[in-house]
mmCIF file with all atom_site columns, C-alpha atoms in Angstrom:
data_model
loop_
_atom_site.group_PDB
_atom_site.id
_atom_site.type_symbol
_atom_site.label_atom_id
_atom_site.label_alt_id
_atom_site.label_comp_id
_atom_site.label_asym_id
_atom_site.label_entity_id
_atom_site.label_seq_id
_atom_site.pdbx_PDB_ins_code
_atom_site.Cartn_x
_atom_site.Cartn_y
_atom_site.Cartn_z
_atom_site.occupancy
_atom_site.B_iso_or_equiv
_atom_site.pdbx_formal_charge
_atom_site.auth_seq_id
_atom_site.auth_comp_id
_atom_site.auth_asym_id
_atom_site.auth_atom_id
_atom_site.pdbx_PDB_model_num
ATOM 1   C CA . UNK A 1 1   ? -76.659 55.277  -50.741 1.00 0.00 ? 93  UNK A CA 1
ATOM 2   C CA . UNK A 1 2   ? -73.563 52.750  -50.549 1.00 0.00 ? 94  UNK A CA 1
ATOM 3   C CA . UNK A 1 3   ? -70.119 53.682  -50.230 1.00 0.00 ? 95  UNK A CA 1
ATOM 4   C CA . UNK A 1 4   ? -69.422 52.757  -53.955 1.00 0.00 ? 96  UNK A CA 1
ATOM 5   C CA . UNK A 1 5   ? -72.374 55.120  -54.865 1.00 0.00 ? 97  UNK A CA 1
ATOM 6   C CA . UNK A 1 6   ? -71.223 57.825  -52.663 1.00 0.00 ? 98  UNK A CA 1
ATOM 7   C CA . UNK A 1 7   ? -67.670 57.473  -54.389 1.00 0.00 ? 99  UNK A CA 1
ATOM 8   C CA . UNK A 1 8   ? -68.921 58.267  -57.812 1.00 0.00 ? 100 UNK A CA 1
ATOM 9   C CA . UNK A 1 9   ? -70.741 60.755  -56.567 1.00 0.00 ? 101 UNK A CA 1
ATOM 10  C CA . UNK A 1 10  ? -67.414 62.876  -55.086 1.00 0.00 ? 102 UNK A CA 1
ATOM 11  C CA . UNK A 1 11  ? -65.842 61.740  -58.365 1.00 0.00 ? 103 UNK A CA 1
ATOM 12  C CA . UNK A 1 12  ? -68.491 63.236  -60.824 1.00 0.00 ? 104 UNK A CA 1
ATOM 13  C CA . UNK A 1 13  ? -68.489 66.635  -59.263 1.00 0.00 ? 105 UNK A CA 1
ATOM 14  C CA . UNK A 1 14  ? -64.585 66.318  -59.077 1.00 0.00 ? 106 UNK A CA 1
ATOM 15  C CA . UNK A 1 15  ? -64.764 65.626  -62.783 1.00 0.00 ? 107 UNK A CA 1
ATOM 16  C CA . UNK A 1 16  ? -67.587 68.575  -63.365 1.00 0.00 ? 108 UNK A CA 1
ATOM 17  C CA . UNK A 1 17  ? -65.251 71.025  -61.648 1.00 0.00 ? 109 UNK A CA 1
ATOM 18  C CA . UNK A 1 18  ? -61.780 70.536  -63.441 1.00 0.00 ? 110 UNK A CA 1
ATOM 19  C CA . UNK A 1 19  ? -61.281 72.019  -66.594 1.00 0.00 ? 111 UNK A CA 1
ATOM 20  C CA . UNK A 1 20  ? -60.835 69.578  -69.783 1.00 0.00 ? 112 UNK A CA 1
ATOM 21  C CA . UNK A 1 21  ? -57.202 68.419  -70.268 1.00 0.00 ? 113 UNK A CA 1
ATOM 22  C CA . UNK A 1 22  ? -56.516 68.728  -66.235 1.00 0.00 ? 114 UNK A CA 1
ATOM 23  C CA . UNK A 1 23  ? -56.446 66.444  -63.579 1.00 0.00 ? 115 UNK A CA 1
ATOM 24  C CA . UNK A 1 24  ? -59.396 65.916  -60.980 1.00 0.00 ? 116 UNK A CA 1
ATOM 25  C CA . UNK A 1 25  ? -57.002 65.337  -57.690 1.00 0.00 ? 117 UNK A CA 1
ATOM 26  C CA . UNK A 1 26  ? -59.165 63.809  -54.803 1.00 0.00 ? 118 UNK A CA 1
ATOM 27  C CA . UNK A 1 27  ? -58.064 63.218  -51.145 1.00 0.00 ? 119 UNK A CA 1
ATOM 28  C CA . UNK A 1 28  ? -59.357 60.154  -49.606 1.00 0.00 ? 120 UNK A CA 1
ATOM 29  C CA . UNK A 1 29  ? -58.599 59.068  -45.749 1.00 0.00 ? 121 UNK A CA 1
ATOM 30  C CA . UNK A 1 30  ? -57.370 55.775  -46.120 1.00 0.00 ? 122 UNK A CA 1
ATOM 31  C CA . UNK A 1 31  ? -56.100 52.855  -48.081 1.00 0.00 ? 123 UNK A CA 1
ATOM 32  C CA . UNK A 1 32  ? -60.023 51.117  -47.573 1.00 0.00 ? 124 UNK A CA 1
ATOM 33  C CA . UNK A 1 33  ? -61.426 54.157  -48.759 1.00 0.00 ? 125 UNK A CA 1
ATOM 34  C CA . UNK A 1 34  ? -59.026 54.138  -52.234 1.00 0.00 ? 126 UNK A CA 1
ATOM 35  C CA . UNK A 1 35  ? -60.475 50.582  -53.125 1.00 0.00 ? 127 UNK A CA 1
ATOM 36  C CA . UNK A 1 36  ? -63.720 51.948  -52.917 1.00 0.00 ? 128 UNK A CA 1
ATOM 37  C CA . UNK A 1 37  ? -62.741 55.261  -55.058 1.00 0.00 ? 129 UNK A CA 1
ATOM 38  C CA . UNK A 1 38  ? -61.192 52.585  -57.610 1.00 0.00 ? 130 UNK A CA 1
ATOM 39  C CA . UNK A 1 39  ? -64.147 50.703  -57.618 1.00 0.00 ? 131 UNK A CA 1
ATOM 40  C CA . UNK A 1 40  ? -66.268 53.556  -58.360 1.00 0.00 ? 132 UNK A CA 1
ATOM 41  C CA . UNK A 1 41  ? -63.836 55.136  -60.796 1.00 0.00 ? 133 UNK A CA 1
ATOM 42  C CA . UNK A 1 42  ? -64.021 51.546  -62.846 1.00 0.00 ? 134 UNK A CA 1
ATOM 43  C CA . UNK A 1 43  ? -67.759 52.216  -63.778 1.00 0.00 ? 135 UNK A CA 1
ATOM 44  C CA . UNK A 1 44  ? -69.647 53.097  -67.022 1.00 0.00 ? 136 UNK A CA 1
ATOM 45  C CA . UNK A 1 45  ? -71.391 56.456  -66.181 1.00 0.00 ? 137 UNK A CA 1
ATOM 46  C CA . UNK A 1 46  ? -68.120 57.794  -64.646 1.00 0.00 ? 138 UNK A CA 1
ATOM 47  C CA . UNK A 1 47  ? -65.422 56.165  -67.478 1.00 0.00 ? 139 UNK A CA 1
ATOM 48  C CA . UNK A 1 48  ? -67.910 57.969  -70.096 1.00 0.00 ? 140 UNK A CA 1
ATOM 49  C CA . UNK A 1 49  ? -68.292 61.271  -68.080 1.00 0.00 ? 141 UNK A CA 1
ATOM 50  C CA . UNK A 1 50  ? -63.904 61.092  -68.367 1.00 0.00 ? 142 UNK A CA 1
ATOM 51  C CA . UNK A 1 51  ? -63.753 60.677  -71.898 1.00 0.00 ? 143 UNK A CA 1
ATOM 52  C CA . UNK A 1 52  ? -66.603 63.475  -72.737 1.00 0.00 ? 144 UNK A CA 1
ATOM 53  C CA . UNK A 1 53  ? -64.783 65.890  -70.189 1.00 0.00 ? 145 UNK A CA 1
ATOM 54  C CA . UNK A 1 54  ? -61.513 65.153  -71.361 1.00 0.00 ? 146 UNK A CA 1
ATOM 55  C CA . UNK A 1 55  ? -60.271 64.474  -67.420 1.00 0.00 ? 147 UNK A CA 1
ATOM 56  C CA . UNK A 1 56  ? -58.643 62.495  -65.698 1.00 0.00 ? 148 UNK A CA 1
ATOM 57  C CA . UNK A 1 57  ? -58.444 61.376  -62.149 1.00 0.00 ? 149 UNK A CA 1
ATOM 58  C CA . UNK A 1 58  ? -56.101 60.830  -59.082 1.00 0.00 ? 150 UNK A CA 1
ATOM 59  C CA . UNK A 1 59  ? -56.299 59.477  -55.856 1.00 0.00 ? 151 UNK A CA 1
ATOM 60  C CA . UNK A 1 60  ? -53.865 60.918  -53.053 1.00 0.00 ? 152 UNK A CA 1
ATOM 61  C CA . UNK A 1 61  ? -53.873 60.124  -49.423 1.00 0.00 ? 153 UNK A CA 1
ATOM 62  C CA . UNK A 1 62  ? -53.242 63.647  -47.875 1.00 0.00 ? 154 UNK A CA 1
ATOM 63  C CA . UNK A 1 63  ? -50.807 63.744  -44.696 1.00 0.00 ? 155 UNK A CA 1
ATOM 64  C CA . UNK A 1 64  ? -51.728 64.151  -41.544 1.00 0.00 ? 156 UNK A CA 1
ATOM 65  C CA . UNK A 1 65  ? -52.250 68.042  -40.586 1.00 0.00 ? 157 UNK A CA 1
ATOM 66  C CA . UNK A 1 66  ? -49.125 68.210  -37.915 1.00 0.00 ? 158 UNK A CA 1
ATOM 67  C CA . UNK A 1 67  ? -47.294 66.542  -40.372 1.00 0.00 ? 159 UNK A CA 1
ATOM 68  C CA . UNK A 1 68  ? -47.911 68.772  -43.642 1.00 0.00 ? 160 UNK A CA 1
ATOM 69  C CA . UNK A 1 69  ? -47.599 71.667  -40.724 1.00 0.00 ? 161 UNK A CA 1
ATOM 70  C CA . UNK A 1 70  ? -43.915 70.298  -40.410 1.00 0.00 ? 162 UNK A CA 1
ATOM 71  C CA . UNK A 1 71  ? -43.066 70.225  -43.553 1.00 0.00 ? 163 UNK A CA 1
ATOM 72  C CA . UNK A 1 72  ? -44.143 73.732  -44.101 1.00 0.00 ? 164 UNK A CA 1
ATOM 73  C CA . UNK A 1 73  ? -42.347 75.626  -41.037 1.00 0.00 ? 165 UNK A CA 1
ATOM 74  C CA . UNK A 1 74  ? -39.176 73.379  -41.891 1.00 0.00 ? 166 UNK A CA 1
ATOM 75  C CA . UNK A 1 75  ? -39.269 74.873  -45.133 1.00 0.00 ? 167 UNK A CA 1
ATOM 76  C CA . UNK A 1 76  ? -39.786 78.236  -44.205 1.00 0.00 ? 168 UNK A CA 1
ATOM 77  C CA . UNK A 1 77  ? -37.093 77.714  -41.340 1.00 0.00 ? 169 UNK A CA 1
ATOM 78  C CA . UNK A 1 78  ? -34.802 76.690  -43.448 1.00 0.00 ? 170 UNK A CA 1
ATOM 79  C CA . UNK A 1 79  ? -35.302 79.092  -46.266 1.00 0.00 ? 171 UNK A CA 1
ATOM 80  C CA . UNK A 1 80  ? -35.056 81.754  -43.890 1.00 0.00 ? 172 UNK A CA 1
ATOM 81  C CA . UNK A 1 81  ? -32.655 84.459  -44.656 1.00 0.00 ? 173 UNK A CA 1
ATOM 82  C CA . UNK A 1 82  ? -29.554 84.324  -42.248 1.00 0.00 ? 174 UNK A CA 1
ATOM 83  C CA . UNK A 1 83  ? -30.818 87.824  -40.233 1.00 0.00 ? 175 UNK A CA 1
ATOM 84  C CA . UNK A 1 84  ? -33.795 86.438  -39.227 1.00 0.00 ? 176 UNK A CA 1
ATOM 85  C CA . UNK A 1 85  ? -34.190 85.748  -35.544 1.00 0.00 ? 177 UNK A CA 1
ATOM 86  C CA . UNK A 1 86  ? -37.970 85.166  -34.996 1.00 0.00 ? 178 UNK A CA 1
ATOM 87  C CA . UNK A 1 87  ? -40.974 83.912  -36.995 1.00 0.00 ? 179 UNK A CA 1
ATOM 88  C CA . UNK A 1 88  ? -44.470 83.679  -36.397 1.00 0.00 ? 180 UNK A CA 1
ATOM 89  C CA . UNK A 1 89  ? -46.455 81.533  -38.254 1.00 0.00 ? 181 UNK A CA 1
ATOM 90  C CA . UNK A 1 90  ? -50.318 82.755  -38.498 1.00 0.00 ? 182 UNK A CA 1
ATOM 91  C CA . UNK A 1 91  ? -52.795 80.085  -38.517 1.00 0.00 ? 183 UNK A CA 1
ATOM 92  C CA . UNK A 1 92  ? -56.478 79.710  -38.010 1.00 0.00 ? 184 UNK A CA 1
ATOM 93  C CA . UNK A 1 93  ? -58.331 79.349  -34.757 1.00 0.00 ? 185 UNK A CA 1
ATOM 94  C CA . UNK A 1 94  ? -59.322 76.084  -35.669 1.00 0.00 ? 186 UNK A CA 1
ATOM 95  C CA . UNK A 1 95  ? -55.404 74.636  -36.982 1.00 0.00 ? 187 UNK A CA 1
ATOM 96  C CA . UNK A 1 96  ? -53.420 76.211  -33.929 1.00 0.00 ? 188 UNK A CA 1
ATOM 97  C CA . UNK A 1 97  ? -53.755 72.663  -31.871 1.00 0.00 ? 189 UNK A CA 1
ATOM 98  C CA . UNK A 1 98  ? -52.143 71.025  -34.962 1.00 0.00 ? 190 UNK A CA 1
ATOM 99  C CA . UNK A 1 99  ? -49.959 74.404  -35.496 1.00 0.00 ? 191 UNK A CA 1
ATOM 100 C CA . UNK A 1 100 ? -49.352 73.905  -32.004 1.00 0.00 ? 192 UNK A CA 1
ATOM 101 C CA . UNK A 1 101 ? -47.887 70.304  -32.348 1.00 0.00 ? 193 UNK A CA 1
ATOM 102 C CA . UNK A 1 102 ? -45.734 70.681  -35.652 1.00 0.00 ? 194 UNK A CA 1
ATOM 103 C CA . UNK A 1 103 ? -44.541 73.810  -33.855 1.00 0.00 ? 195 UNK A CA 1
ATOM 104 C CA . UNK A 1 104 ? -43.181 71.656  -30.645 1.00 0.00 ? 196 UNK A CA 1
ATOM 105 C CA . UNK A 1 105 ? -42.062 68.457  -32.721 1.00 0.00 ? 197 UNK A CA 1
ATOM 106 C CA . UNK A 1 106 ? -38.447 68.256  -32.290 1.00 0.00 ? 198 UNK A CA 1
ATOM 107 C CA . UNK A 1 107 ? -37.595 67.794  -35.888 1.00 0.00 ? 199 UNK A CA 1
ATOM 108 C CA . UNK A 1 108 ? -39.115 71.632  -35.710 1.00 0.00 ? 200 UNK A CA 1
ATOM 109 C CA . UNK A 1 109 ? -37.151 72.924  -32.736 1.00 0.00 ? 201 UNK A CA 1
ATOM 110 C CA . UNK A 1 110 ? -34.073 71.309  -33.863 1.00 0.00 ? 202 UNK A CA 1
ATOM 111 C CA . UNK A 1 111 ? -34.122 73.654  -36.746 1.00 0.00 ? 203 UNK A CA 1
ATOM 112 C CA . UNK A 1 112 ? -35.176 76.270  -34.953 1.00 0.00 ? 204 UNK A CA 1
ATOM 113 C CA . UNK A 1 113 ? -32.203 75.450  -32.361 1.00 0.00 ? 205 UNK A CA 1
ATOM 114 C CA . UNK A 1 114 ? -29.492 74.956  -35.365 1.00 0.00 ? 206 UNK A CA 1
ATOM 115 C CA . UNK A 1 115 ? -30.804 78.356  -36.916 1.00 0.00 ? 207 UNK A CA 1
ATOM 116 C CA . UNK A 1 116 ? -30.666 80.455  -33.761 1.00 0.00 ? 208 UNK A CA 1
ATOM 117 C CA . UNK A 1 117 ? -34.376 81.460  -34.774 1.00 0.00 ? 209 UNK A CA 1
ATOM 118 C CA . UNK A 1 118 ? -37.347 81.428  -32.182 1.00 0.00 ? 210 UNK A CA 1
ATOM 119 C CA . UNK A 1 119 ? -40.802 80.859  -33.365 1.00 0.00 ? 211 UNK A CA 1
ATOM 120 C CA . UNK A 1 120 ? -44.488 80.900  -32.916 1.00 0.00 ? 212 UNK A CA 1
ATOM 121 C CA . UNK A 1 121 ? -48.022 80.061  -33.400 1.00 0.00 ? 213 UNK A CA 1
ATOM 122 C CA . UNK A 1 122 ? -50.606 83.418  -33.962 1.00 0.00 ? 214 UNK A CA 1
ATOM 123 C CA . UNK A 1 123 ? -53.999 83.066  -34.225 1.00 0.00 ? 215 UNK A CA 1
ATOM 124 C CA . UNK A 1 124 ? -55.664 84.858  -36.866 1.00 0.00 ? 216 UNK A CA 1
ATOM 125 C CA . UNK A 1 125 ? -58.868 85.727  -37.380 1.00 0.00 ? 217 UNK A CA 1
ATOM 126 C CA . UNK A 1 126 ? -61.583 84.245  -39.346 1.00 0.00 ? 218 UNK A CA 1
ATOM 127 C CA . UNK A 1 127 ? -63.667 87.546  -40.311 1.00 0.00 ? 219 UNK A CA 1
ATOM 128 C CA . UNK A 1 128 ? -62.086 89.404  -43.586 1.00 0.00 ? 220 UNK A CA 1
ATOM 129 C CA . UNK A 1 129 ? -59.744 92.344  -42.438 1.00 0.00 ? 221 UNK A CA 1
ATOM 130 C CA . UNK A 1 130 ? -59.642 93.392  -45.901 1.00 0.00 ? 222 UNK A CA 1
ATOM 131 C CA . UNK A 1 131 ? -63.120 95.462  -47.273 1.00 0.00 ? 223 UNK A CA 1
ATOM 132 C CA . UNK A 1 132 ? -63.152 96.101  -51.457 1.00 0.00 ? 224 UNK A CA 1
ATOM 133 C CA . UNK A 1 133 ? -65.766 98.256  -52.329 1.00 0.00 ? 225 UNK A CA 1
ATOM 134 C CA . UNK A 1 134 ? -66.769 99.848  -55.688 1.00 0.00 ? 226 UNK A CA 1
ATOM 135 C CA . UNK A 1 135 ? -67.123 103.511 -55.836 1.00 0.00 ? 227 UNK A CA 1
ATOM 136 C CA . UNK A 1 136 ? -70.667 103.758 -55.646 1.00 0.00 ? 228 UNK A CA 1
ATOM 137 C CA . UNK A 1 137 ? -70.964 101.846 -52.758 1.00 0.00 ? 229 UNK A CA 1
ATOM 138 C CA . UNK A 1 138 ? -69.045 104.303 -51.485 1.00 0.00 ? 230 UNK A CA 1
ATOM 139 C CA . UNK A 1 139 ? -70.875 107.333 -52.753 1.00 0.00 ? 231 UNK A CA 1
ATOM 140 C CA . UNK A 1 140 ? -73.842 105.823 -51.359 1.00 0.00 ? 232 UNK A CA 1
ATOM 141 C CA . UNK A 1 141 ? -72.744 105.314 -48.214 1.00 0.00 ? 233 UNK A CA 1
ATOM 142 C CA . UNK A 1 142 ? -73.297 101.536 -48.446 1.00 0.00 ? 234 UNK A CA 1
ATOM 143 C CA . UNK A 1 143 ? -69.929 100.787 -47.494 1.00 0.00 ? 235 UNK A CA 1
ATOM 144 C CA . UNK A 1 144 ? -70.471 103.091 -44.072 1.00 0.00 ? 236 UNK A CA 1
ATOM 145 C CA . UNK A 1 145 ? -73.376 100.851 -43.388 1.00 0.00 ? 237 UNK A CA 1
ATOM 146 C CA . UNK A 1 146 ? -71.470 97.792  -43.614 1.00 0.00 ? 238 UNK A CA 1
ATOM 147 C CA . UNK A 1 147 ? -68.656 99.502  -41.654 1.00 0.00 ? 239 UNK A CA 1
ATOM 148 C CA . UNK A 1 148 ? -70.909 100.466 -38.866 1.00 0.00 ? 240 UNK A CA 1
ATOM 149 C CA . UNK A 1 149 ? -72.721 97.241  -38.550 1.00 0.00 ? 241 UNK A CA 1
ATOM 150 C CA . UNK A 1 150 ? -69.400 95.395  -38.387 1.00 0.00 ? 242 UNK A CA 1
ATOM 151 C CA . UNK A 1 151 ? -67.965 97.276  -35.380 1.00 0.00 ? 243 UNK A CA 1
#
């Protein structure tokens, strides 16, 4: 399969999965790979699949993870109440490197340093903490099972 085919391949199940009226948004890595989305975009089966679905697509390059991991803890730095001393951001096992980096840029500690506020990274974890169970999986002692197995 070509890159053009794989393109209106993403695109179609983009399209499938946004509701009529919306806008399919789809990342792609690179300015090469948005001439190949175009491309794709530009033919028949996909144009016709828009019009019947009523949808319309958009390309966006997404930012680099330390950098959209800047953004975020300079807004919440920044749009911390004047009390607060420490934060700790949580993150995933698999973002703290990144986490790690946006944390240690110095546009970071520079607001950290002009705010007085300390910060950092917490891993958390990647198993539910949370359990919802109906009450007759409760009754039936289902939810002890699961419970039991877990621990």
């Amino acid at each position: 399969m070509g890159a053009i085919d794989r393109g209106k391949e993403i695109i179609k199940e983009a399209i499938r999965a946004t509701q009529a009226g919306l806008v399919a948004r789809i990342p792609v890595a690179d300015r090469a790979n948005l001439v190949v989305f175009e491309r794709a975009l530009r033919s028949a089966d996909v144009q016709r699949m828009l019009v019947q679905r009523s949808v319309s697509v958009e390309f966006y390059i997404p930012e680099p993870p330390i950098e959209q991991g800047k953004k975020w803890m300079l807004k919440f730095i920044n749009e911390a109440p004047a009390d607060i001393r420490e934060i700790v951001f949580p993150y995933r096992s698999r973002d703290c490197a990144d986490a790690q980096a946006a944390l240690e840029s110095p546009e970071v500690q520079a607001a950290l340093t002009r705010r007085g506020i300390t910060a950092s990274i917490q891993r958390i974890d990647e198993k539910p903490s949370i359990v919802i169970a109906s009450i007759d999986q409760m009754v039936s002692g289902e939810l002890d099972r699961y419970l039991r197995e877990r621990e």
